[in-house]
Amino acid sequence: MDGEYRSVREVQSSEFDGREAFVRGWIHRTRSSNKYVFIVLRDSTGIIQCVGSREDIPDLFDIAKELLVESSVRLKGKVKKDDRAPGGYELHMTGIEVVHAAERFPITKDQSEEFLRDNKHLWIRSRRMNAILKVRSTVTGAIHSFFRERGYHEFTPPIFTPNACEGGSTLFEVKYYDSTIFLTQSWQLYAEAAIFSLERIYDVSPTFRAERSKTSRHLSEFWMAEMEAAWIGYLDAVRIAQDEVKHILGRVLNENMEDLELLGAEPERLRKSLDVEWPVITYTEALDILKEKCNMDVEWGKDLRTIEEERLMENFSTPVTVIQYPKEVMAFYKPVEEGADAPGPVAKCFDMLAPGGYGEIIGGSERDMDIGSLKAALEREGESVENYDWYLDLRRYGSVQHSGYGLGVERLIAWICKLDNIKDAIPFPRTLNRVRP
RNA sequence: GCCGCAGUAGCUCAGUUGGUCAGAGCGUACGGCUGUUAACCGUAAGGCCGUCGGUUCGAAUCCGUCCUGCGGCGCCA
């Protein structure tokens, strides 16, 4: 069929009312009677109802009636405003070209999450997944624009790595020629090397963790958006992190309102959070809040557990940054904050927690500059210092104050889209029990 | 690593104390219906009741094993 094809979004507007239009896409729904056939056509931009009557298109009527869901078609017709049509406009078909007649599509209504995930290669066509993936694209695009506008350079770390970073037990082993190495858990060690060249860097890249976590907040393969910068302390990094997340929210609210509405994501909740200051509290203050408002007694020095984070966040409607966790429970590279008002030594570190039970979306810290205390911390954790020889070199040649953090892209998307499960925030989730499709 | 839940038609699920319990809806095929909103009405096809074993005259149902998936904790983003 000859003609200039328009997106469904374009055609769903007063601009095309009364005019002929060509559209192409996939059949989303069909309904028919003896006299009328209704085809709801889907393309990447939306859906439009297309109608034909036996009287008007006798040659095409039976063809239209036989089409199964997800068949690909090109359609020609006249656009007419009609309140009965979803979206307000419908196409009165005058031409139908069947590009490919689909077999019976396995996904219908009333699907279990398990079945949908088994068929994610097909479920990805759904309006819901379409909306989530559009938000995801905006989120990663916004991360790039945020840092680039501020003079950061994108820096790409290796994915194969010989080193652990966050503890050896959660690494995926990979056969590498005649030896065994690991998939990266964090770009951090390499980022710390790179800031001596580029000073301010960021990335968005995949991360692999073999944690045996079977929760709605964990993936074995997820994407982290990280930053690392020289000459800044961890409180500077907190400010940047808050600005980054606000920047992302702003972009999504700007570009994905329809998607958020379709997902039932209550975008107003996000917009409100942009107008207010986001709290920064210390770990010690968090314990006070838990004790006073949640009736939870946490012993100082214990890391906050999931239930405690959830209960703490019930007191807030915006993300909250918790700083200065006990040094004891933190990774070796996080330095001590001297002179903090706390019962024990605390680290120059922070976590940003999202409201609504979405958990930690960002973790970050200042990095220890001193080779002596780094070595001591590694030994305390039972690591072999030799494995970190090149990392320790970074403290031998012009060591400077620097800080960085990592943002969990899927957790942020889950919060923005109000998803029940993080597995829907990534196109093809990898978990403890799923690597297909 | 610990604790829990679930596997019956392509899909979502019923199935009582073990004894017409092989069932419904959706989807599909065929037919009907003058505008439907994942319409409606009729007919039909479609099942090793996850696996292996046990108890029993008799097992979808009770017991055990294994497999698969899901969720919670811990840990993390």
Short mmCIF file of C-alpha atoms (C1' of nucleotides) in Angstrom, two decimals:
data_model
loop_
_atom_site.label_atom_id
_atom_site.label_comp_id
_atom_site.label_asym_id
_atom_site.label_seq_id
_atom_site.Cartn_x
_atom_site.Cartn_y
_atom_site.Cartn_z
CA MET A 1 0.00 0.00 0.00
CA ASP A 2 1.49 3.31 -1.01
CA GLY A 3 1.33 6.29 1.25
CA GLU A 4 3.17 8.08 4.01
CA TYR A 5 2.84 6.06 7.18
CA ARG A 6 2.06 7.95 10.35
CA SER A 7 2.50 6.94 13.94
CA VAL A 8 -0.61 6.08 15.90
CA ARG A 9 0.16 8.99 18.18
CA GLU A 10 0.08 11.42 15.27
CA VAL A 11 -3.17 10.05 13.94
CA GLN A 12 -4.82 10.18 17.37
CA SER A 13 -5.25 13.94 17.12
CA SER A 14 -7.49 16.64 15.79
CA GLU A 15 -4.87 17.35 13.13
CA PHE A 16 -5.93 14.24 11.22
CA ASP A 17 -9.65 14.46 11.91
CA GLY A 18 -11.49 13.88 8.65
CA ARG A 19 -8.32 13.10 6.69
CA GLU A 20 -7.01 9.94 5.15
CA ALA A 21 -4.10 8.29 6.93
CA PHE A 22 -1.83 5.28 6.62
CA VAL A 23 -0.77 3.43 9.76
CA ARG A 24 1.07 0.20 10.40
CA GLY A 25 1.63 -1.97 13.41
CA TRP A 26 0.33 -5.00 15.24
CA ILE A 27 -3.16 -6.05 16.16
CA HIS A 28 -3.74 -5.44 19.83
CA ARG A 29 -7.39 -6.56 20.12
CA THR A 30 -10.18 -7.55 17.81
CA ARG A 31 -13.93 -7.50 18.26
CA SER A 32 -16.52 -8.19 15.65
CA SER A 33 -20.19 -8.63 14.92
CA ASN A 34 -22.02 -9.58 11.78
CA LYS A 35 -21.89 -6.02 10.51
CA TYR A 36 -18.83 -4.45 12.12
CA VAL A 37 -15.27 -5.39 12.81
CA PHE A 38 -13.08 -3.49 15.26
CA ILE A 39 -9.33 -3.78 15.15
CA VAL A 40 -7.29 -2.07 17.81
CA LEU A 41 -3.93 -1.35 16.23
CA ARG A 42 -0.78 -0.94 18.28
CA ASP A 43 2.52 0.61 17.34
CA SER A 44 5.35 1.87 19.49
CA THR A 45 3.53 5.11 20.17
CA GLY A 46 0.08 3.92 21.24
CA ILE A 47 -3.17 2.30 20.16
CA ILE A 48 -5.99 3.33 17.85
CA GLN A 49 -9.31 1.67 17.15
CA CYS A 50 -9.90 0.87 13.50
CA VAL A 51 -13.41 0.08 12.36
CA GLY A 52 -14.89 -1.43 9.24
CA SER A 53 -18.44 -2.38 8.28
CA ARG A 54 -19.47 -5.21 5.97
CA GLU A 55 -21.40 -2.66 3.96
CA ASP A 56 -18.49 -0.25 3.42
CA ILE A 57 -15.66 -2.71 2.80
CA PRO A 58 -17.26 -5.97 1.61
CA ASP A 59 -14.01 -7.21 0.07
CA LEU A 60 -11.97 -6.62 3.19
CA PHE A 61 -14.49 -7.49 5.85
CA ASP A 62 -13.76 -11.20 6.11
CA ILE A 63 -10.01 -10.61 5.97
CA ALA A 64 -10.31 -8.21 8.86
CA LYS A 65 -12.48 -10.60 10.84
CA GLU A 66 -10.03 -13.47 10.57
CA LEU A 67 -6.96 -11.61 11.80
CA LEU A 68 -5.49 -12.90 15.06
CA VAL A 69 -3.94 -10.76 17.75
CA GLU A 70 -0.35 -9.64 17.00
CA SER A 71 -0.68 -10.04 13.25
CA SER A 72 1.28 -7.28 11.54
CA VAL A 73 -0.70 -5.09 9.15
CA ARG A 74 -0.68 -1.92 7.14
CA LEU A 75 -3.96 0.00 7.20
CA LYS A 76 -5.41 2.85 5.24
CA GLY A 77 -8.47 4.80 6.24
CA LYS A 78 -10.16 8.00 7.21
CA VAL A 79 -9.68 9.38 10.70
CA LYS A 80 -12.83 10.39 12.53
CA LYS A 81 -13.40 11.79 15.97
CA ASP A 82 -15.58 9.40 17.93
CA ASP A 83 -16.13 9.38 21.67
CA ARG A 84 -16.72 5.63 21.58
CA ALA A 85 -13.12 5.02 20.49
CA PRO A 86 -10.31 4.76 23.04
CA GLY A 87 -8.26 7.91 22.61
CA GLY A 88 -11.10 9.80 20.95
CA TYR A 89 -10.29 9.12 17.30
CA GLU A 90 -10.74 6.03 15.15
CA LEU A 91 -9.73 4.96 11.68
CA HIS A 92 -12.46 3.94 9.25
CA MET A 93 -10.60 1.35 7.24
CA THR A 94 -10.56 1.44 3.44
CA GLY A 95 -7.45 -0.67 2.93
CA ILE A 96 -5.90 -3.62 4.75
CA GLU A 97 -2.61 -5.26 3.92
CA VAL A 98 -1.71 -8.28 6.02
CA VAL A 99 2.04 -8.27 6.39
CA HIS A 100 2.15 -11.40 8.50
CA ALA A 101 -0.78 -13.36 9.87
CA ALA A 102 0.10 -14.32 13.44
CA GLU A 103 -0.47 -17.70 15.00
CA ARG A 104 -2.55 -17.83 18.15
CA PHE A 105 -0.76 -15.49 20.56
CA PRO A 106 -0.09 -17.27 23.86
CA ILE A 107 -0.60 -14.20 26.02
CA THR A 108 -4.25 -13.40 26.59
CA LYS A 109 -5.85 -12.12 29.73
CA ASP A 110 -5.49 -13.44 33.28
CA GLN A 111 -1.82 -14.29 33.17
CA SER A 112 0.36 -15.26 36.08
CA GLU A 113 3.59 -13.35 36.60
CA GLU A 114 5.46 -16.58 36.10
CA PHE A 115 3.90 -17.20 32.69
CA LEU A 116 4.50 -13.63 31.63
CA ARG A 117 8.16 -13.89 32.60
CA ASP A 118 8.47 -17.20 30.75
CA ASN A 119 7.17 -15.29 27.72
CA LYS A 120 8.95 -12.02 28.28
CA HIS A 121 10.09 -11.97 24.66
CA LEU A 122 6.40 -11.59 23.78
CA TRP A 123 5.19 -9.78 26.88
CA ILE A 124 7.63 -7.00 26.03
CA ARG A 125 5.01 -5.95 23.43
CA SER A 126 2.44 -5.18 26.11
CA ARG A 127 1.43 -1.61 26.78
CA ARG A 128 2.67 -2.00 30.33
CA MET A 129 6.16 -3.16 29.38
CA ASN A 130 6.22 -0.59 26.58
CA ALA A 131 5.58 2.15 29.12
CA ILE A 132 8.19 0.86 31.56
CA LEU A 133 10.81 0.58 28.85
CA LYS A 134 10.10 4.13 27.72
CA VAL A 135 10.59 5.36 31.28
CA ARG A 136 13.76 3.31 31.51
CA SER A 137 15.09 4.95 28.37
CA THR A 138 14.34 8.38 29.79
CA VAL A 139 16.03 7.49 33.07
CA THR A 140 19.31 6.36 31.51
CA GLY A 141 19.23 9.27 29.08
CA ALA A 142 18.75 11.66 32.00
CA ILE A 143 21.71 10.15 33.83
CA HIS A 144 23.92 10.83 30.83
CA SER A 145 22.65 14.37 30.39
CA PHE A 146 22.94 15.18 34.09
CA PHE A 147 26.63 14.36 34.26
CA ARG A 148 27.60 15.59 30.83
CA GLU A 149 25.99 18.97 31.52
CA ARG A 150 28.21 19.19 34.59
CA GLY A 151 31.50 18.44 32.88
CA TYR A 152 31.77 14.76 33.74
CA HIS A 153 33.32 12.27 31.36
CA GLU A 154 31.81 8.88 30.68
CA PHE A 155 34.30 6.24 31.74
CA THR A 156 33.79 2.58 30.89
CA PRO A 157 35.23 0.00 33.29
CA PRO A 158 36.06 -3.61 32.41
CA ILE A 159 33.35 -6.20 33.01
CA PHE A 160 35.84 -9.07 33.49
CA THR A 161 37.75 -8.47 36.67
CA PRO A 162 40.25 -10.37 38.78
CA ASN A 163 39.27 -8.52 41.97
CA ALA A 164 36.48 -8.70 44.44
CA CYS A 165 35.15 -5.38 45.62
CA GLU A 166 32.21 -5.95 47.88
CA GLY A 167 33.16 -9.33 49.31
CA GLY A 168 34.15 -12.48 47.48
CA SER A 169 31.13 -14.65 48.20
CA THR A 170 28.80 -12.90 45.77
CA LEU A 171 30.98 -13.00 42.66
CA PHE A 172 30.10 -14.83 39.48
CA GLU A 173 33.03 -16.91 38.35
CA VAL A 174 33.85 -16.98 34.67
CA LYS A 175 36.19 -19.37 32.87
CA TYR A 176 38.79 -17.14 31.29
CA TYR A 177 41.11 -19.16 29.06
CA ASP A 178 42.96 -21.35 31.53
CA SER A 179 42.08 -19.40 34.65
CA THR A 180 39.04 -18.17 36.53
CA ILE A 181 38.03 -14.55 36.90
CA PHE A 182 34.85 -12.71 37.85
CA LEU A 183 32.09 -10.57 36.45
CA THR A 184 32.27 -7.07 37.87
CA GLN A 185 30.37 -6.08 41.00
CA SER A 186 31.30 -2.45 40.78
CA TRP A 187 33.38 -0.17 38.68
CA GLN A 188 34.75 1.46 41.78
CA LEU A 189 38.37 0.31 41.88
CA TYR A 190 38.81 1.24 38.21
CA ALA A 191 36.92 4.49 38.66
CA GLU A 192 39.28 5.46 41.44
CA ALA A 193 42.19 4.93 39.04
CA ALA A 194 40.48 7.01 36.35
CA ILE A 195 39.75 10.12 38.43
CA PHE A 196 43.48 10.85 38.50
CA SER A 197 43.17 11.36 34.76
CA LEU A 198 39.62 12.65 34.19
CA GLU A 199 38.76 13.99 37.69
CA ARG A 200 34.97 13.71 37.24
CA ILE A 201 33.52 10.55 35.71
CA TYR A 202 30.29 8.57 35.50
CA ASP A 203 28.96 5.46 33.85
CA VAL A 204 25.83 3.39 33.37
CA SER A 205 26.78 -0.24 33.09
CA PRO A 206 25.77 -3.74 34.10
CA THR A 207 26.74 -5.24 37.43
CA PHE A 208 26.64 -8.86 38.49
CA ARG A 209 26.05 -10.17 41.98
CA ALA A 210 25.61 -13.81 42.90
CA GLU A 211 23.70 -13.01 46.07
CA ARG A 212 21.21 -15.76 46.75
CA SER A 213 18.50 -13.19 47.23
CA LYS A 214 15.01 -14.13 46.20
CA THR A 215 13.18 -10.90 46.80
CA SER A 216 11.24 -8.41 44.73
CA ARG A 217 14.18 -6.00 45.06
CA HIS A 218 17.08 -8.10 43.78
CA LEU A 219 18.50 -9.06 40.40
CA SER A 220 21.63 -11.07 39.62
CA GLU A 221 22.33 -8.75 36.70
CA PHE A 222 21.38 -5.13 37.17
CA TRP A 223 22.51 -1.75 35.93
CA MET A 224 24.37 0.69 38.08
CA ALA A 225 24.82 4.35 37.36
CA GLU A 226 27.97 5.37 39.13
CA MET A 227 29.97 8.54 39.61
CA GLU A 228 33.39 9.21 41.03
CA ALA A 229 35.02 12.59 41.44
CA ALA A 230 38.30 13.95 42.73
CA TRP A 231 38.52 16.83 45.21
CA ILE A 232 35.10 16.22 46.78
CA GLY A 233 33.95 14.80 50.10
CA TYR A 234 31.07 12.44 50.71
CA LEU A 235 28.70 15.26 51.70
CA ASP A 236 29.36 16.88 48.33
CA ALA A 237 28.51 13.53 46.75
CA VAL A 238 25.24 13.43 48.72
CA ARG A 239 24.25 16.78 47.20
CA ILE A 240 25.13 15.57 43.70
CA ALA A 241 23.16 12.37 44.24
CA GLN A 242 20.09 14.32 45.32
CA ASP A 243 20.42 16.64 42.32
CA GLU A 244 20.83 13.67 40.00
CA VAL A 245 17.73 11.86 41.21
CA LYS A 246 15.72 15.09 41.05
CA HIS A 247 17.00 15.70 37.53
CA ILE A 248 15.89 12.20 36.52
CA LEU A 249 12.45 12.65 38.10
CA GLY A 250 12.03 15.95 36.33
CA ARG A 251 12.86 14.46 32.97
CA VAL A 252 10.53 11.51 33.45
CA LEU A 253 7.69 13.78 34.56
CA ASN A 254 8.34 15.87 31.50
CA GLU A 255 8.54 13.08 28.94
CA ASN A 256 6.59 10.12 30.30
CA MET A 257 3.38 11.40 31.87
CA GLU A 258 1.21 9.12 29.72
CA ASP A 259 3.37 6.14 30.57
CA LEU A 260 3.24 6.90 34.28
CA GLU A 261 -0.54 7.26 34.13
CA LEU A 262 -0.88 3.99 32.22
CA LEU A 263 1.23 2.27 34.86
CA GLY A 264 -0.81 3.75 37.71
CA ALA A 265 2.41 5.25 39.02
CA GLU A 266 0.80 8.28 40.70
CA PRO A 267 3.17 10.83 39.16
CA GLU A 268 1.87 13.54 41.51
CA ARG A 269 3.72 11.81 44.35
CA LEU A 270 6.96 12.32 42.38
CA ARG A 271 6.21 15.90 41.41
CA LYS A 272 5.55 16.89 45.02
CA SER A 273 8.91 15.53 46.06
CA LEU A 274 10.66 17.88 43.63
CA ASP A 275 9.44 20.94 45.50
CA VAL A 276 10.95 20.08 48.86
CA GLU A 277 14.35 19.55 50.43
CA TRP A 278 15.22 15.87 50.87
CA PRO A 279 16.29 14.99 54.40
CA VAL A 280 19.85 13.98 55.26
CA ILE A 281 20.12 12.26 58.62
CA THR A 282 22.86 10.37 60.38
CA TYR A 283 22.68 6.69 61.16
CA THR A 284 22.55 7.61 64.84
CA GLU A 285 19.58 9.94 64.21
CA ALA A 286 17.90 7.17 62.22
CA LEU A 287 18.13 4.91 65.27
CA ASP A 288 16.52 7.66 67.36
CA ILE A 289 13.63 7.95 64.89
CA LEU A 290 13.18 4.18 64.87
CA LYS A 291 13.06 4.16 68.66
CA GLU A 292 10.75 7.15 69.11
CA LYS A 293 8.37 6.80 66.17
CA CYS A 294 8.51 3.13 65.26
CA ASN A 295 9.13 1.57 68.65
CA MET A 296 12.10 -0.34 67.25
CA ASP A 297 15.23 -0.70 69.31
CA VAL A 298 18.32 -1.19 67.16
CA GLU A 299 21.65 -1.70 68.85
CA TRP A 300 24.13 0.97 67.76
CA GLY A 301 26.66 -0.62 65.43
CA LYS A 302 24.30 -2.98 63.61
CA ASP A 303 23.56 -2.28 59.97
CA LEU A 304 19.96 -1.31 59.22
CA ARG A 305 17.97 -4.30 58.04
CA THR A 306 15.23 -4.27 55.45
CA ILE A 307 12.40 -4.05 57.95
CA GLU A 308 14.10 -1.20 59.78
CA GLU A 309 14.67 0.74 56.58
CA GLU A 310 11.04 0.22 55.63
CA ARG A 311 9.72 1.38 58.97
CA LEU A 312 12.08 4.37 58.99
CA MET A 313 10.84 5.42 55.54
CA GLU A 314 7.22 5.30 56.67
CA ASN A 315 8.04 8.66 58.27
CA PHE A 316 9.02 10.24 54.95
CA SER A 317 7.51 10.87 51.53
CA THR A 318 10.74 11.75 49.72
CA PRO A 319 14.03 9.89 49.46
CA VAL A 320 16.13 10.16 52.61
CA THR A 321 19.89 10.02 52.77
CA VAL A 322 21.37 8.30 55.80
CA ILE A 323 25.00 9.22 56.44
CA GLN A 324 27.73 8.07 58.81
CA TYR A 325 27.06 4.38 59.30
CA PRO A 326 29.26 2.58 61.83
CA LYS A 327 32.71 2.04 60.36
CA GLU A 328 32.66 -1.59 61.55
CA VAL A 329 29.94 -2.74 59.15
CA MET A 330 31.22 -0.81 56.12
CA ALA A 331 33.55 -1.90 53.31
CA PHE A 332 37.29 -1.49 53.77
CA TYR A 333 37.68 1.59 51.57
CA LYS A 334 35.35 3.86 53.53
CA PRO A 335 37.32 6.20 55.82
CA VAL A 336 36.42 7.21 59.36
CA GLU A 337 34.66 10.52 59.97
CA GLU A 338 36.61 12.13 62.80
CA GLY A 339 34.73 14.11 65.43
CA ALA A 340 31.25 12.86 64.56
CA ASP A 341 28.61 12.97 67.27
CA ALA A 342 28.14 9.22 67.65
CA PRO A 343 28.75 6.47 70.22
CA GLY A 344 31.42 4.84 68.05
CA PRO A 345 33.54 5.36 64.94
CA VAL A 346 31.50 6.13 61.84
CA ALA A 347 32.37 6.11 58.15
CA LYS A 348 32.20 8.89 55.58
CA CYS A 349 29.45 7.11 53.72
CA PHE A 350 25.80 7.34 52.79
CA ASP A 351 22.80 5.44 51.52
CA MET A 352 19.83 7.04 49.82
CA LEU A 353 16.59 5.24 50.67
CA ALA A 354 13.48 5.55 48.51
CA PRO A 355 10.07 5.87 50.14
CA GLY A 356 7.41 3.21 49.73
CA GLY A 357 9.54 0.19 50.55
CA TYR A 358 11.76 0.43 47.48
CA GLY A 359 14.87 0.31 49.63
CA GLU A 360 18.36 1.56 48.98
CA ILE A 361 18.62 3.21 45.61
CA ILE A 362 22.07 4.70 46.12
CA GLY A 363 25.11 3.75 48.15
CA GLY A 364 28.22 5.89 48.27
CA SER A 365 31.15 7.13 50.27
CA GLU A 366 34.36 9.01 50.42
CA ARG A 367 37.33 6.73 49.67
CA ASP A 368 40.15 6.20 52.10
CA MET A 369 43.23 8.13 50.92
CA ASP A 370 45.70 6.50 53.26
CA ILE A 371 47.56 3.38 52.19
CA GLY A 372 48.25 2.35 55.76
CA SER A 373 44.66 2.30 56.95
CA LEU A 374 43.53 0.65 53.69
CA LYS A 375 45.98 -2.19 54.19
CA ALA A 376 44.93 -2.57 57.81
CA ALA A 377 41.23 -2.64 56.86
CA LEU A 378 41.85 -5.25 54.15
CA GLU A 379 43.71 -7.45 56.60
CA ARG A 380 40.94 -7.08 59.17
CA GLU A 381 38.45 -8.33 56.58
CA GLY A 382 40.66 -11.29 55.74
CA GLU A 383 41.48 -10.12 52.23
CA SER A 384 44.90 -10.75 50.77
CA VAL A 385 46.58 -7.41 50.29
CA GLU A 386 48.51 -8.66 47.22
CA ASN A 387 45.27 -8.76 45.23
CA TYR A 388 44.95 -5.03 45.68
CA ASP A 389 48.49 -4.05 44.80
CA TRP A 390 47.50 -1.92 41.82
CA TYR A 391 44.67 -0.31 43.77
CA LEU A 392 47.05 0.61 46.57
CA ASP A 393 49.33 2.20 43.97
CA LEU A 394 46.64 4.87 43.62
CA ARG A 395 47.63 5.97 47.15
CA ARG A 396 51.29 6.16 46.26
CA TYR A 397 51.18 8.77 43.50
CA GLY A 398 49.38 11.96 44.36
CA SER A 399 46.50 10.63 46.45
CA VAL A 400 43.66 13.15 46.76
CA GLN A 401 40.31 13.32 48.48
CA HIS A 402 37.62 11.71 46.31
CA SER A 403 34.13 10.28 46.61
CA GLY A 404 31.60 8.40 44.56
CA TYR A 405 28.38 6.47 44.59
CA GLY A 406 26.34 3.94 42.68
CA LEU A 407 22.68 4.26 41.82
CA GLY A 408 20.63 1.12 41.25
CA VAL A 409 18.89 1.89 37.96
CA GLU A 410 16.19 -0.79 38.29
CA ARG A 411 15.37 0.15 41.88
CA LEU A 412 14.96 3.76 40.83
CA ILE A 413 12.74 2.71 37.92
CA ALA A 414 10.71 0.46 40.22
CA TRP A 415 10.10 3.39 42.55
CA ILE A 416 9.29 5.83 39.74
CA CYS A 417 6.91 3.40 38.03
CA LYS A 418 5.51 2.08 41.33
CA LEU A 419 6.31 -1.51 40.32
CA ASP A 420 5.59 -4.43 42.61
CA ASN A 421 8.68 -6.23 41.44
CA ILE A 422 12.08 -5.10 40.23
CA LYS A 423 12.03 -7.87 37.61
CA ASP A 424 9.69 -5.72 35.54
CA ALA A 425 12.14 -2.80 35.56
CA ILE A 426 14.56 -4.63 33.25
CA PRO A 427 13.61 -6.20 29.91
CA PHE A 428 15.03 -9.67 30.53
CA PRO A 429 15.64 -10.20 34.25
CA ARG A 430 18.32 -12.58 35.50
CA THR A 431 17.67 -14.02 38.92
CA LEU A 432 18.68 -17.00 41.01
CA ASN A 433 16.23 -19.21 39.14
CA ARG A 434 15.81 -17.51 35.80
CA VAL A 435 18.11 -16.89 32.86
CA ARG A 436 15.54 -17.46 30.09
CA PRO A 437 14.38 -16.00 27.84
"C1'" G B 1 22.36 -20.41 53.98
"C1'" C B 2 17.36 -20.33 56.67
"C1'" C B 3 11.76 -20.14 56.40
"C1'" G B 4 7.31 -20.39 53.55
"C1'" C B 5 3.92 -20.93 49.05
"C1'" A B 6 2.56 -23.13 44.38
"C1'" G B 7 2.50 -26.90 40.08
"C1'" U B 8 -4.93 -29.90 37.17
"C1'" A B 9 -6.69 -28.05 29.15
"C1'" G B 10 -2.66 -22.93 25.36
"C1'" C B 11 -3.86 -19.36 29.83
"C1'" U B 12 -6.45 -18.26 34.81
"C1'" C B 13 -8.41 -21.44 38.22
"C1'" A B 14 -12.47 -24.92 40.85
"C1'" G B 15 -12.19 -29.89 42.38
"C1'" U B 16 -15.58 -31.01 49.92
"C1'" U B 17 -14.20 -36.57 54.49
"C1'" G B 18 -9.90 -40.81 49.19
"C1'" G B 19 -15.32 -43.58 45.86
"C1'" U B 20 -19.21 -40.18 38.02
"C1'" C B 21 -13.96 -35.27 39.98
"C1'" A B 22 -11.69 -34.94 34.40
"C1'" G B 23 -14.74 -29.45 35.40
"C1'" A B 24 -15.56 -23.81 34.48
"C1'" G B 25 -14.11 -19.16 32.32
"C1'" C B 26 -10.81 -17.02 28.73
"C1'" G B 27 -8.37 -18.14 24.15
"C1'" U B 28 -8.88 -21.15 19.41
"C1'" A B 29 -12.31 -23.32 15.33
"C1'" C B 30 -17.28 -23.05 13.35
"C1'" G B 31 -22.05 -20.53 13.53
"C1'" G B 32 -25.17 -16.27 15.27
"C1'" C B 33 -25.56 -11.05 16.57
"C1'" U B 34 -26.48 -3.37 13.48
"C1'" G B 35 -20.91 0.26 17.18
"C1'" U B 36 -17.87 -3.11 20.00
"C1'" U B 37 -14.66 -1.23 24.41
"C1'" A B 38 -9.74 -7.77 26.63
"C1'" A B 39 -18.46 -7.43 24.03
"C1'" C B 40 -22.47 -11.02 23.92
"C1'" C B 41 -25.16 -16.06 22.58
"C1'" G B 42 -24.55 -21.31 20.74
"C1'" U B 43 -21.56 -25.70 19.28
"C1'" A B 44 -16.81 -28.17 19.16
"C1'" A B 45 -11.80 -29.54 19.70
"C1'" G B 46 -8.34 -29.56 23.69
"C1'" G B 47 -5.78 -32.92 29.87
"C1'" C B 48 0.32 -38.66 31.77
"C1'" C B 49 -3.91 -33.67 37.40
"C1'" G B 50 4.91 -31.49 37.63
"C1'" U B 51 8.24 -36.36 38.46
"C1'" C B 52 9.30 -41.02 40.62
"C1'" G B 53 7.89 -44.16 44.47
"C1'" G B 54 4.58 -45.66 48.61
"C1'" U B 55 -0.26 -46.50 51.39
"C1'" U B 56 -5.19 -48.42 49.61
"C1'" C B 57 -10.03 -52.66 46.79
"C1'" G B 58 -9.62 -47.58 44.81
"C1'" A B 59 -5.31 -41.52 44.65
"C1'" A B 60 -5.79 -35.05 41.26
"C1'" U B 61 -6.98 -35.81 46.64
"C1'" C B 62 -2.99 -39.09 51.89
"C1'" C B 63 2.68 -39.93 52.71
"C1'" G B 64 7.81 -39.54 50.89
"C1'" U B 65 11.58 -38.17 46.99
"C1'" C B 66 13.05 -35.21 43.24
"C1'" C B 67 12.22 -31.21 39.58
"C1'" U B 68 10.42 -26.33 38.40
"C1'" G B 69 8.80 -21.56 39.69
"C1'" C B 70 7.51 -17.77 43.29
"C1'" G B 71 7.95 -14.98 47.86
"C1'" G B 72 10.20 -13.60 52.83
"C1'" C B 73 14.77 -13.23 55.87
"C1'" G B 74 20.02 -12.38 55.74
"C1'" C B 75 23.13 -9.40 52.20
"C1'" C B 76 22.99 -5.58 48.95
"C1'" A B 77 21.77 -1.28 44.49
#
